[in-house]
One Martini backbone bead per residue (centre of mass of N, CA, C, O) as a GRO file, in nm:
protein
  181
    1ALA     BB    1  -1.815  -0.148   3.084
    2ALA     BB    2  -2.087  -0.403   3.085
    3ILE     BB    3  -2.409  -0.417   2.895
    4THR     BB    4  -2.691  -0.601   3.000
    5THR     BB    5  -2.998  -0.648   2.790
    6THR     BB    6  -3.348  -0.673   2.689
    7VAL     BB    7  -3.362  -0.367   2.657
    8PRO     BB    8  -3.357  -0.070   2.539
    9VAL     BB    9  -3.128   0.166   2.452
   10VAL     BB   10  -3.130   0.538   2.538
   11LEU     BB   11  -2.967   0.811   2.399
   12PRO     BB   12  -2.923   1.136   2.475
   13ALA     BB   13  -2.717   1.163   2.255
   14ASP     BB   14  -2.481   1.232   2.073
   15PRO     BB   15  -2.146   1.195   1.993
   16THR     BB   16  -1.832   1.385   2.100
   17THR     BB   17  -1.639   1.124   2.175
   18SER     BB   18  -1.443   0.885   2.190
   19LEU     BB   19  -1.630   0.598   2.280
   20GLN     BB   20  -1.922   0.652   2.202
   21ALA     BB   21  -2.232   0.619   2.172
   22ALA     BB   22  -2.434   0.575   1.904
   23THR     BB   23  -2.697   0.706   1.738
   24LYS     BB   24  -2.910   0.642   1.481
   25SER     BB   25  -2.917   0.943   1.365
   26TYR     BB   26  -2.619   0.961   1.330
   27VAL     BB   27  -2.555   0.746   1.149
   28ASP     BB   28  -2.763   0.834   0.921
   29THR     BB   29  -2.594   1.063   0.851
   30ILE     BB   30  -2.389   0.982   0.769
   31ALA     BB   31  -2.459   0.776   0.560
   32SER     BB   32  -2.625   1.040   0.396
   33ALA     BB   33  -2.343   1.181   0.312
   34SER     BB   34  -2.133   1.010   0.156
   35ILE     BB   35  -1.907   0.811   0.281
   36HIS     BB   36  -1.587   0.692   0.148
   37TYR     BB   37  -1.374   0.431   0.240
   38HIS     BB   38  -1.050   0.393   0.248
   39THR     BB   39  -0.748   0.341   0.243
   40PRO     BB   40  -0.527   0.455   0.411
   41VAL     BB   41  -0.281   0.702   0.495
   42ARG     BB   42   0.036   0.751   0.620
   43VAL     BB   43   0.036   1.081   0.506
   44GLU     BB   44   0.036   1.427   0.498
   45SER     BB   45   0.083   1.725   0.313
   46PRO     BB   46   0.112   2.033   0.489
   47THR     BB   47   0.272   2.105   0.202
   48ALA     BB   48   0.368   2.203  -0.059
   49LEU     BB   49   0.548   2.071  -0.345
   50THR     BB   50   0.808   2.026  -0.546
   51VAL     BB   51   0.710   1.979  -0.857
   52THR     BB   52   0.646   1.737  -1.129
   53TYR     BB   53   0.392   1.677  -1.342
   54ASN     BB   54   0.247   1.374  -1.479
   55ASN     BB   55  -0.074   1.251  -1.611
   56GLY     BB   56  -0.044   1.048  -1.785
   57THR     BB   57  -0.357   0.864  -1.861
   58SER     BB   58  -0.579   1.017  -1.724
   59GLY     BB   59  -0.431   0.972  -1.421
   60VAL     BB   60  -0.311   0.696  -1.499
   61GLY     BB   61   0.031   0.707  -1.396
   62ALA     BB   62   0.062   0.940  -1.219
   63THR     BB   63   0.305   1.222  -1.117
   64LEU     BB   64   0.558   1.305  -0.867
   65THR     BB   65   0.837   1.498  -0.920
   66ASN     BB   66   1.122   1.600  -0.755
   67ALA     BB   67   1.234   1.970  -0.822
   68GLY     BB   68   1.443   1.998  -0.575
   69ALA     BB   69   1.605   1.868  -0.344
   70GLN     BB   70   1.778   1.606  -0.312
   71ALA     BB   71   1.605   1.349  -0.126
   72ALA     BB   72   1.460   1.197   0.067
   73LEU     BB   73   1.130   1.112   0.175
   74VAL     BB   74   0.973   1.364   0.390
   75LEU     BB   75   0.653   1.371   0.557
   76ASP     BB   76   0.561   1.494   0.874
   77GLY     BB   77   0.796   1.335   0.995
   78VAL     BB   78   0.830   1.093   0.757
   79THR     BB   79   0.988   0.841   0.647
   80LEU     BB   80   0.944   0.651   0.355
   81SER     BB   81   0.820   0.406   0.153
   82VAL     BB   82   0.755   0.179  -0.044
   83ASN     BB   83   0.401   0.198  -0.076
   84ASP     BB   84   0.323   0.458   0.061
   85ARG     BB   85   0.051   0.667   0.162
   86VAL     BB   86  -0.035   1.011   0.004
   87LEU     BB   87  -0.146   1.309   0.088
   88ILE     BB   88  -0.250   1.539  -0.162
   89TYR     BB   89  -0.385   1.908  -0.072
   90THR     BB   90  -0.138   2.166  -0.117
   91GLN     BB   91  -0.141   2.244  -0.402
   92ALA     BB   92  -0.155   2.525  -0.600
   93ASP     BB   93  -0.209   2.272  -0.834
   94GLN     BB   94  -0.491   2.120  -0.769
   95THR     BB   95  -0.487   1.887  -0.995
   96GLN     BB   96  -0.233   1.728  -0.814
   97ASN     BB   97  -0.425   1.629  -0.602
   98GLY     BB   98  -0.416   1.337  -0.382
   99VAL     BB   99  -0.340   0.989  -0.405
  100TYR     BB  100  -0.027   0.847  -0.320
  101THR     BB  101   0.244   0.649  -0.419
  102VAL     BB  102   0.556   0.525  -0.348
  103THR     BB  103   0.831   0.475  -0.621
  104ASN     BB  104   1.049   0.663  -0.473
  105VAL     BB  105   1.233   0.785  -0.210
  106GLY     BB  106   1.513   0.880  -0.281
  107SER     BB  107   1.795   1.087  -0.275
  108VAL     BB  108   2.104   1.282  -0.291
  109SER     BB  109   2.061   1.156  -0.654
  110THR     BB  110   1.764   1.119  -0.632
  111ASN     BB  111   1.439   1.118  -0.700
  112TRP     BB  112   1.123   1.140  -0.579
  113VAL     BB  113   0.815   0.908  -0.635
  114MET     BB  114   0.482   0.972  -0.718
  115THR     BB  115   0.169   0.763  -0.771
  116ARG     BB  116  -0.137   0.746  -0.848
  117SER     BB  117  -0.338   0.561  -0.705
  118THR     BB  118  -0.557   0.311  -0.793
  119ASP     BB  119  -0.805   0.416  -0.588
  120THR     BB  120  -0.756   0.748  -0.753
  121ASN     BB  121  -0.725   0.772  -1.106
  122THR     BB  122  -1.027   0.769  -1.108
  123TYR     BB  123  -1.357   0.818  -1.199
  124ALA     BB  124  -1.632   0.784  -0.926
  125PRO     BB  125  -1.918   0.748  -0.778
  126SER     BB  126  -1.892   0.543  -0.512
  127SER     BB  127  -1.596   0.402  -0.531
  128PRO     BB  128  -1.331   0.213  -0.400
  129THR     BB  129  -1.169   0.249  -0.708
  130ALA     BB  130  -1.224   0.573  -0.671
  131LEU     BB  131  -1.294   0.911  -0.754
  132GLY     BB  132  -1.492   1.112  -0.528
  133ALA     BB  133  -1.735   1.257  -0.360
  134GLY     BB  134  -1.663   1.144  -0.004
  135ASP     BB  135  -1.395   1.068   0.004
  136ALA     BB  136  -1.187   0.906   0.248
  137PHE     BB  137  -0.915   0.975   0.461
  138PHE     BB  138  -0.690   0.827   0.687
  139VAL     BB  139  -0.415   0.952   0.894
  140SER     BB  140  -0.184   0.740   1.073
  141GLN     BB  141   0.069   0.975   1.043
  142GLY     BB  142   0.245   1.233   1.199
  143ALA     BB  143   0.287   1.544   1.338
  144THR     BB  144   0.009   1.664   1.236
  145GLY     BB  145  -0.190   1.417   1.093
  146ALA     BB  146  -0.257   1.233   1.298
  147GLY     BB  147  -0.601   1.139   1.271
  148GLU     BB  148  -0.690   1.255   1.016
  149LEU     BB  149  -0.990   1.324   0.830
  150TYR     BB  150  -1.029   1.320   0.474
  151VAL     BB  151  -1.244   1.497   0.220
  152CYS     BB  152  -1.377   1.473  -0.091
  153ASN     BB  153  -1.510   1.791  -0.227
  154THR     BB  154  -1.540   1.735  -0.520
  155THR     BB  155  -1.725   1.807  -0.757
  156GLY     BB  156  -1.815   1.618  -1.001
  157THR     BB  157  -1.632   1.545  -1.224
  158ILE     BB  158  -1.308   1.418  -1.291
  159THR     BB  159  -1.040   1.551  -1.426
  160PHE     BB  160  -0.747   1.500  -1.482
  161GLY     BB  161  -0.551   1.761  -1.539
  162THR     BB  162  -0.821   1.994  -1.475
  163THR     BB  163  -0.933   1.934  -1.193
  164ASN     BB  164  -0.983   2.027  -0.955
  165ILE     BB  165  -0.869   1.920  -0.597
  166THR     BB  166  -1.043   1.860  -0.300
  167PHE     BB  167  -1.021   1.881   0.039
  168VAL     BB  168  -1.133   1.810   0.398
  169GLN     BB  169  -1.156   1.805   0.722
  170VAL     BB  170  -1.346   1.621   0.963
  171ALA     BB  171  -1.119   1.495   1.163
  172ALA     BB  172  -0.957   1.443   1.515
  173THR     BB  173  -0.751   1.228   1.636
  174ALA     BB  174  -0.593   1.033   1.851
  175VAL     BB  175  -0.281   0.877   1.855
  176TYR     BB  176  -0.126   0.589   1.941
  177THR     BB  177   0.157   0.442   2.106
  178ALA     BB  178   0.341   0.196   2.222
  179GLY     BB  179   0.515   0.109   2.457
  180THR     BB  180   0.714  -0.083   2.702
  181GLY     BB  181   0.573  -0.079   2.990
   0.00000   0.00000   0.00000
C-alpha cells in the first residue's frame, strides 16, 4: 500500500526483513561501516578449487588455471560462460582468493582459466576500481550462494600474491526466478 503524508514518518525500529523501510540511523550505520559495492558476481565457489596460480604482474592478469580433471567450469551448480564474474574465497592458499572473470570455460580436453577481475586486481581503499577492506560483492546465482553478500575483511595494504585475502558473508537474501505462470 502507498503512504502519502505531509508530516515526517517515524519508524519504530531498524529493518529486520527485506522490503522493510530503513531508519536514518540504520542507513547512517551502514554508510559509516565503509562498505563499497562492486559489480555483482554470478557465483561463488563454496569449496576450494584445485588450481595453478599465476600472480601476473603484481595481481594484474593473475590467473587460476584448473589443475584437476579437465571439464567445463561448473561452480555451485552453475555452468559458467566467458566473462562471468566469480568470487573465490575458500582457497587453502588465501593469497589466491578474490574476484575472477572466466576467460576460458574449459572442456574435457582443455583446462578452464579465470583471471582476476579488472576492478579487483589492484589495491586501493574505498575505490570502485580496486580491492580493499569493505568491498562488497553480491552473489546472483548458485545452488547455495545465490543471494549472499560477501565483504572483503582484509585490513591494510593488499599485496597480490603475498597478502591473505579474506571475505566474510554479511547477508543472505532469497533470490527468486520468474516462472511461466
